[in-house]
Amino acid sequence: MQKLTLTRPDDCHLHLRDGAALKMVLPYTVQQFARAIVMPNLKPPVRSVEDAAAYRDRILAAMPAGKRFEPLMTLYLTDNTSPEEIIAAKASGFVKALKYYPAGATTNSDFGVTDIRKCDRVFEAMQEVNMPLLLHGEVIDVDIFDRERVFIERHLVSLQQRFPNLRVVLEHVTTADAVQFVLAAENIAATITPQHLLFNRNILFKGGIRPHFYCLPILKREEHRQALLKAATSGNPKFFLGTDSAPHTRNSKESACGCAGCFSALHAMALYAEAFEGENALDKLEAFASFYGPDFYQFPRNTEQITLIKKTWRVPDEVPFTESGLVPLGAGQEMSWQVAESE
Ligand code: NCD
Ligand code: ZN
């Protein structure tokens, strides 16, 4: 196959940052995606409908001229989020979900929830108004490779029993355990990133430590990557595209204590095409990228299209960013698909 035309996809998990960083990364997403679920982990986080409205305005103000793109906003759940804020979020129309981060789990999660049970009144309200809950599904007190599995066992099983009608997205799943759980559960879907489809944990230490492959949840063993590939290419609507593109400056990644996050917005669709082609499943890419996300969120599917063309190119070592450059996922590697420039 030399050319692949798809319904324009949506990125159901994206970090756009703010200020100068936002301006630098937004065009890459806009070139490929019609909409994105925008993560709220700014400093300080987006906690109220008012914060989300202001952030949405800043995103729209940073848009490249003449392009169309819809940022779909989320609120950051804290110990103090009130059920009233959920009602207001639903009424706003532009807040599409609440994001749960366990306190201390990842980049800018200091305001995160200290005990998920503290949120039961909020979950009750979310279930009532049909507002999805997005989970960073990790606990923080066990071995880093077990954090997702233990989160499911310790919290998710009982959350689902307490709130069977709450719609949940287990974000950036990384394990066979998560895939198995999602397959068996009602009202639960999952996003899958390009890095977790393309790499296992060995890449982190290939010939030396490679901080640009460090993200959270951390890359896992090959058997888990295989389970994710199988889920993503299975045609099951519970699994859909969410890049978790999370830009950090080169300096903050290449450091004694480097930040977690892979930047994939630059070439997200090419990365997914690579992964699907490797499984001989390019025919499953459109539904994963463009149908199942909006179906779960109950949005209309996009009607425009994008075209991917088969063309060898090299991922740049760096793209311009803020105080230092931004290193894309798989910098320096050859890729075989490219998104055709839209007219
Ligand atoms: C994200 C970031 O940098 O904002 N980092 C990451 O490794 N995925 C935070 C997150 O989604 O966990
Ligand atoms: Zn994320």
Short mmCIF file of C-alpha atoms and ligand atoms in Angstrom, two decimals:
data_model
loop_
_atom_site.label_atom_id
_atom_site.label_comp_id
_atom_site.label_asym_id
_atom_site.label_seq_id
_atom_site.Cartn_x
_atom_site.Cartn_y
_atom_site.Cartn_z
CA MET A 1 0.00 0.00 0.00
CA GLN A 2 1.42 3.42 -0.97
CA LYS A 3 -1.31 5.73 0.18
CA LEU A 4 -3.81 5.59 3.01
CA THR A 5 -6.76 7.96 3.28
CA LEU A 6 -8.46 8.14 6.65
CA THR A 7 -11.18 10.12 8.33
CA ARG A 8 -9.34 12.89 10.17
CA PRO A 9 -8.38 11.42 13.56
CA ASP A 10 -8.75 12.76 17.12
CA ASP A 11 -6.02 12.60 19.74
CA CYS A 12 -7.80 11.47 22.89
CA HIS A 13 -4.89 12.25 25.26
CA LEU A 14 -2.63 15.23 24.64
CA HIS A 15 -0.44 17.59 26.65
CA LEU A 16 -0.38 20.99 24.94
CA ARG A 17 1.33 22.94 27.77
CA ASP A 18 0.95 26.73 27.83
CA GLY A 19 2.59 29.98 26.72
CA ALA A 20 5.54 29.72 24.33
CA ALA A 21 5.60 25.89 24.53
CA LEU A 22 1.95 25.69 23.49
CA LYS A 23 2.64 27.87 20.49
CA MET A 24 5.52 25.62 19.39
CA VAL A 25 3.75 22.25 19.65
CA LEU A 26 0.14 23.02 18.70
CA PRO A 27 0.72 23.20 14.89
CA TYR A 28 1.89 19.57 14.75
CA THR A 29 -1.32 18.30 16.30
CA VAL A 30 -3.47 20.62 14.19
CA GLN A 31 -1.86 19.31 11.01
CA GLN A 32 -3.05 15.76 11.76
CA PHE A 33 -5.96 15.85 14.18
CA ALA A 34 -9.37 17.53 14.18
CA ARG A 35 -9.76 17.50 17.96
CA ALA A 36 -7.84 16.55 21.06
CA ILE A 37 -8.67 15.79 24.66
CA VAL A 38 -6.35 18.30 26.34
CA MET A 39 -4.74 17.32 29.63
CA PRO A 40 -5.10 19.74 32.56
CA ASN A 41 -1.71 19.26 34.30
CA LEU A 42 -0.48 22.82 33.91
CA LYS A 43 1.33 24.58 36.73
CA PRO A 44 -1.01 25.27 38.53
CA PRO A 45 -3.47 22.74 37.10
CA VAL A 46 -6.76 23.47 35.34
CA ARG A 47 -9.15 22.86 38.23
CA SER A 48 -12.28 24.85 37.48
CA VAL A 49 -14.54 25.55 34.53
CA GLU A 50 -13.20 29.09 34.65
CA ASP A 51 -9.59 27.83 34.36
CA ALA A 52 -10.60 25.59 31.46
CA ALA A 53 -12.35 28.43 29.63
CA ALA A 54 -9.25 30.62 29.93
CA TYR A 55 -6.93 27.79 28.84
CA ARG A 56 -9.17 27.00 25.89
CA ASP A 57 -9.00 30.66 24.82
CA ARG A 58 -5.19 30.58 25.02
CA ILE A 59 -5.10 27.45 22.86
CA LEU A 60 -7.38 29.03 20.27
CA ALA A 61 -5.27 32.19 20.31
CA ALA A 62 -2.15 30.09 19.60
CA MET A 63 -3.70 28.42 16.55
CA PRO A 64 -1.85 28.63 13.24
CA ALA A 65 -3.74 30.94 10.86
CA GLY A 66 -6.41 29.43 8.66
CA LYS A 67 -6.56 26.06 10.43
CA ARG A 68 -9.42 24.37 12.24
CA PHE A 69 -9.05 22.41 15.45
CA GLU A 70 -11.20 21.88 18.52
CA PRO A 71 -9.56 21.60 21.93
CA LEU A 72 -11.69 19.42 24.20
CA MET A 73 -11.04 20.45 27.77
CA THR A 74 -10.58 18.45 30.95
CA LEU A 75 -10.48 19.40 34.62
CA TYR A 76 -7.87 18.17 37.07
CA LEU A 77 -9.46 16.29 39.92
CA THR A 78 -8.19 17.20 43.40
CA ASP A 79 -9.18 16.25 46.94
CA ASN A 80 -11.25 19.44 46.94
CA THR A 81 -13.15 19.17 43.66
CA SER A 82 -16.85 19.61 44.43
CA PRO A 83 -19.89 17.92 42.89
CA GLU A 84 -21.05 21.45 41.97
CA GLU A 85 -17.99 21.87 39.76
CA ILE A 86 -19.02 18.70 37.90
CA ILE A 87 -22.49 20.10 37.24
CA ALA A 88 -20.91 23.35 36.03
CA ALA A 89 -18.45 21.41 33.86
CA LYS A 90 -21.25 19.50 32.19
CA ALA A 91 -23.24 22.70 31.67
CA SER A 92 -20.23 24.45 30.07
CA GLY A 93 -20.33 22.17 27.04
CA PHE A 94 -16.58 22.49 26.47
CA VAL A 95 -15.34 20.49 29.47
CA LYS A 96 -15.51 16.87 28.33
CA ALA A 97 -13.94 14.89 31.18
CA LEU A 98 -12.24 14.93 34.58
CA LYS A 99 -8.68 13.68 34.93
CA TYR A 100 -7.52 11.73 37.96
CA TYR A 101 -3.83 11.75 38.84
CA PRO A 102 -2.64 10.09 42.02
CA ALA A 103 -0.70 12.75 43.98
CA GLY A 104 2.99 12.48 43.14
CA ALA A 105 2.59 9.97 40.30
CA THR A 106 3.85 12.01 37.37
CA THR A 107 4.73 15.43 35.90
CA ASN A 108 2.84 18.23 37.71
CA SER A 109 0.75 15.90 39.84
CA ASP A 110 1.35 17.61 43.20
CA PHE A 111 -2.29 18.67 43.30
CA GLY A 112 -3.44 15.12 42.57
CA VAL A 113 -5.78 13.01 44.64
CA THR A 114 -4.32 11.59 47.89
CA ASP A 115 -7.01 8.91 48.32
CA ILE A 116 -9.40 7.97 45.53
CA ARG A 117 -12.16 7.25 48.08
CA LYS A 118 -12.23 10.97 48.87
CA CYS A 119 -13.74 11.53 45.42
CA ASP A 120 -16.83 9.37 45.78
CA ARG A 121 -19.26 12.30 45.92
CA VAL A 122 -17.66 13.68 42.78
CA PHE A 123 -17.82 10.31 41.01
CA GLU A 124 -21.47 10.08 41.98
CA ALA A 125 -22.11 13.44 40.30
CA MET A 126 -20.09 12.43 37.23
CA GLN A 127 -22.05 9.23 36.87
CA GLU A 128 -25.27 11.22 37.23
CA VAL A 129 -24.44 13.79 34.51
CA ASN A 130 -22.59 11.34 32.23
CA MET A 131 -19.15 12.95 32.54
CA PRO A 132 -16.26 10.58 31.75
CA LEU A 133 -13.43 9.97 34.22
CA LEU A 134 -9.91 9.69 32.80
CA LEU A 135 -7.49 7.73 34.93
CA HIS A 136 -3.78 7.91 35.27
CA GLY A 137 -3.96 4.35 36.50
CA GLU A 138 -0.94 3.93 38.72
CA VAL A 139 -0.31 3.65 42.44
CA ILE A 140 2.92 5.17 43.69
CA ASP A 141 4.02 2.88 46.52
CA VAL A 142 5.03 -0.31 44.67
CA ASP A 143 7.70 -1.29 42.14
CA ILE A 144 7.55 1.02 39.11
CA PHE A 145 6.81 -1.87 36.73
CA ASP A 146 3.85 -3.06 38.85
CA ARG A 147 2.11 0.28 39.39
CA GLU A 148 -0.56 -0.11 36.74
CA ARG A 149 -1.48 -3.69 37.64
CA VAL A 150 -1.73 -2.84 41.35
CA PHE A 151 -3.85 0.24 40.60
CA ILE A 152 -6.35 -1.98 38.82
CA GLU A 153 -6.45 -4.53 41.62
CA ARG A 154 -6.49 -2.03 44.48
CA HIS A 155 -8.73 0.72 43.07
CA LEU A 156 -10.29 0.12 39.69
CA VAL A 157 -12.13 -3.11 40.42
CA SER A 158 -13.92 -1.54 43.38
CA LEU A 159 -14.45 1.82 41.63
CA GLN A 160 -16.32 -0.01 38.93
CA GLN A 161 -18.44 -1.86 41.45
CA ARG A 162 -19.28 1.36 43.29
CA PHE A 163 -20.06 3.30 40.08
CA PRO A 164 -21.04 0.78 37.41
CA ASN A 165 -22.44 3.46 35.08
CA LEU A 166 -19.51 5.87 35.35
CA ARG A 167 -17.73 5.97 31.98
CA VAL A 168 -14.00 5.54 32.48
CA VAL A 169 -10.97 5.79 30.22
CA LEU A 170 -7.93 3.99 31.56
CA GLU A 171 -5.35 6.24 29.93
CA HIS A 172 -2.14 5.12 28.23
CA VAL A 173 -2.45 1.42 29.11
CA THR A 174 0.89 -0.36 29.20
CA THR A 175 0.26 -3.92 30.38
CA ALA A 176 -1.45 -7.15 29.39
CA ASP A 177 -3.20 -6.90 32.78
CA ALA A 178 -4.82 -3.60 31.78
CA VAL A 179 -5.88 -4.95 28.40
CA GLN A 180 -7.48 -7.96 30.06
CA PHE A 181 -9.29 -5.80 32.60
CA VAL A 182 -10.63 -3.40 29.98
CA LEU A 183 -11.83 -6.25 27.77
CA ALA A 184 -13.88 -7.70 30.62
CA ALA A 185 -15.26 -4.46 32.11
CA GLU A 186 -18.39 -2.52 31.21
CA ASN A 187 -18.18 1.21 30.46
CA ILE A 188 -14.38 1.21 30.45
CA ALA A 189 -12.19 2.01 27.46
CA ALA A 190 -8.47 2.69 27.08
CA THR A 191 -6.11 4.88 25.11
CA ILE A 192 -2.82 3.53 23.77
CA THR A 193 0.27 5.64 22.99
CA PRO A 194 2.65 5.16 20.06
CA GLN A 195 5.65 4.57 22.35
CA HIS A 196 3.95 1.68 24.13
CA LEU A 197 3.12 0.07 20.77
CA LEU A 198 6.57 0.53 19.26
CA PHE A 199 9.02 0.00 22.13
CA ASN A 200 9.56 -2.17 25.15
CA ARG A 201 11.56 -1.26 28.25
CA ASN A 202 14.89 -2.40 26.80
CA ILE A 203 15.03 0.74 24.66
CA LEU A 204 15.49 2.74 27.88
CA PHE A 205 18.94 1.22 28.34
CA LYS A 206 20.04 0.39 24.80
CA GLY A 207 23.79 1.11 24.79
CA GLY A 208 23.34 3.62 27.64
CA ILE A 209 20.51 5.46 29.38
CA ARG A 210 18.04 7.04 26.96
CA PRO A 211 15.89 9.63 28.71
CA HIS A 212 13.79 10.46 25.66
CA PHE A 213 12.05 7.09 25.99
CA TYR A 214 11.19 7.72 29.62
CA CYS A 215 7.51 8.33 30.18
CA LEU A 216 4.94 7.34 32.76
CA PRO A 217 3.58 4.75 32.97
CA ILE A 218 7.04 3.43 32.09
CA LEU A 219 7.60 1.12 29.10
CA LYS A 220 7.11 -2.53 30.02
CA ARG A 221 8.31 -5.98 28.88
CA GLU A 222 7.89 -7.20 25.31
CA GLU A 223 4.99 -9.50 26.24
CA HIS A 224 3.03 -6.43 27.37
CA ARG A 225 3.83 -4.57 24.15
CA GLN A 226 2.53 -7.57 22.22
CA ALA A 227 -0.72 -7.48 24.21
CA LEU A 228 -1.12 -3.76 23.41
CA LEU A 229 -0.48 -4.31 19.70
CA LYS A 230 -3.06 -7.04 19.68
CA ALA A 231 -5.62 -4.84 21.46
CA ALA A 232 -4.99 -1.79 19.25
CA THR A 233 -5.27 -3.77 16.01
CA SER A 234 -8.13 -6.02 17.13
CA GLY A 235 -10.92 -3.75 15.94
CA ASN A 236 -12.34 -3.67 19.46
CA PRO A 237 -13.87 -0.20 20.05
CA LYS A 238 -12.65 -0.18 23.67
CA PHE A 239 -9.15 0.74 22.48
CA PHE A 240 -8.44 4.03 20.77
CA LEU A 241 -5.77 6.59 19.98
CA GLY A 242 -4.33 8.87 22.65
CA THR A 243 -0.74 9.92 22.05
CA ASP A 244 0.11 11.25 25.53
CA SER A 245 2.51 13.51 23.63
CA ALA A 246 4.19 15.26 26.57
CA PRO A 247 6.84 17.80 25.51
CA HIS A 248 9.71 18.69 27.82
CA THR A 249 12.82 20.68 26.90
CA ARG A 250 15.92 18.70 26.02
CA ASN A 251 17.61 20.12 29.14
CA SER A 252 14.88 18.91 31.45
CA LYS A 253 14.97 15.40 29.95
CA GLU A 254 18.78 15.08 29.77
CA SER A 255 19.33 15.74 33.43
CA ALA A 256 20.31 13.97 36.65
CA CYS A 257 16.58 13.80 37.38
CA GLY A 258 14.95 13.87 33.95
CA CYS A 259 11.24 14.56 33.39
CA ALA A 260 8.82 11.86 32.26
CA GLY A 261 7.16 12.29 28.89
CA CYS A 262 7.70 11.46 25.21
CA PHE A 263 7.03 14.04 22.50
CA SER A 264 5.16 12.39 19.64
CA ALA A 265 2.81 15.07 18.32
CA LEU A 266 5.25 15.85 15.48
CA HIS A 267 4.75 12.49 13.76
CA ALA A 268 1.98 10.79 15.73
CA MET A 269 0.06 9.34 12.79
CA ALA A 270 3.25 8.12 11.13
CA LEU A 271 4.21 6.34 14.35
CA TYR A 272 0.84 4.62 14.65
CA ALA A 273 0.92 3.67 10.94
CA GLU A 274 4.34 2.09 11.52
CA ALA A 275 2.98 0.04 14.44
CA PHE A 276 -0.15 -1.07 12.58
CA GLU A 277 1.77 -1.91 9.42
CA GLY A 278 4.09 -4.11 11.46
CA GLU A 279 1.03 -6.11 12.48
CA ASN A 280 -0.31 -6.18 8.93
CA ALA A 281 -3.29 -4.24 10.22
CA LEU A 282 -3.30 -0.90 8.40
CA ASP A 283 -6.96 -1.58 7.62
CA LYS A 284 -7.69 -1.25 11.36
CA LEU A 285 -5.96 2.12 11.80
CA GLU A 286 -8.86 4.36 10.78
CA ALA A 287 -11.30 3.01 13.34
CA PHE A 288 -8.69 3.11 16.13
CA ALA A 289 -7.64 6.67 15.26
CA SER A 290 -10.89 8.25 14.08
CA PHE A 291 -13.98 6.30 15.16
CA TYR A 292 -13.68 4.60 18.54
CA GLY A 293 -12.53 7.67 20.49
CA PRO A 294 -15.42 9.92 19.43
CA ASP A 295 -17.83 6.99 19.74
CA PHE A 296 -16.83 6.48 23.38
CA TYR A 297 -17.03 10.20 24.12
CA GLN A 298 -20.34 10.39 22.27
CA PHE A 299 -19.11 13.03 19.80
CA PRO A 300 -19.93 12.90 16.11
CA ARG A 301 -17.16 11.37 14.01
CA ASN A 302 -15.15 13.79 11.88
CA THR A 303 -16.03 14.09 8.22
CA GLU A 304 -12.80 15.53 6.76
CA GLN A 305 -9.97 13.25 5.71
CA ILE A 306 -6.20 13.05 5.88
CA THR A 307 -3.85 11.11 3.66
CA LEU A 308 -0.76 9.19 4.71
CA ILE A 309 1.77 8.48 2.02
CA LYS A 310 4.49 5.88 1.98
CA LYS A 311 7.71 7.86 1.96
CA THR A 312 10.96 7.28 3.84
CA TRP A 313 12.11 10.16 6.03
CA ARG A 314 14.22 10.63 9.13
CA VAL A 315 12.83 11.90 12.42
CA PRO A 316 14.73 15.12 13.19
CA ASP A 317 17.11 15.11 16.15
CA GLU A 318 15.38 18.14 17.56
CA VAL A 319 12.68 20.69 16.75
CA PRO A 320 12.60 24.29 18.03
CA PHE A 321 11.00 24.72 21.45
CA THR A 322 11.60 27.05 24.39
CA GLU A 323 14.84 27.41 26.45
CA SER A 324 16.25 24.35 24.71
CA GLY A 325 15.10 22.15 21.83
CA LEU A 326 12.50 19.40 21.81
CA VAL A 327 13.58 15.85 20.98
CA PRO A 328 10.87 13.84 19.22
CA LEU A 329 10.14 10.19 19.96
CA GLY A 330 12.56 8.04 17.96
CA ALA A 331 14.76 10.99 16.95
CA GLY A 332 17.14 10.04 14.14
CA GLN A 333 15.17 6.92 13.17
CA GLU A 334 13.79 6.22 9.71
CA MET A 335 10.05 6.27 9.28
CA SER A 336 8.11 4.93 6.35
CA TRP A 337 4.86 6.95 6.46
CA GLN A 338 4.23 10.65 6.26
CA VAL A 339 1.08 12.75 6.50
CA ALA A 340 0.46 14.60 3.24
CA GLU A 341 0.23 18.36 3.69
CA SER A 342 -3.42 19.38 3.57
CA GLU A 343 -4.40 22.10 1.11
C1 NCD B 1 3.08 13.56 31.30
C2 NCD B 1 3.57 15.01 31.27
O1 NCD B 1 4.75 15.26 31.05
O2 NCD B 1 2.73 15.90 31.44
N1 NCD B 1 4.22 12.68 31.31
C3 NCD B 1 4.24 11.38 30.94
O3 NCD B 1 5.27 10.73 31.13
N2 NCD B 1 3.21 10.80 30.36
C4 NCD B 1 2.22 13.35 32.46
C5 NCD B 1 1.40 12.11 32.37
O4 NCD B 1 0.51 11.99 31.53
O5 NCD B 1 1.66 11.19 33.17
ZN ZN B 2 -0.53 12.17 29.83
#
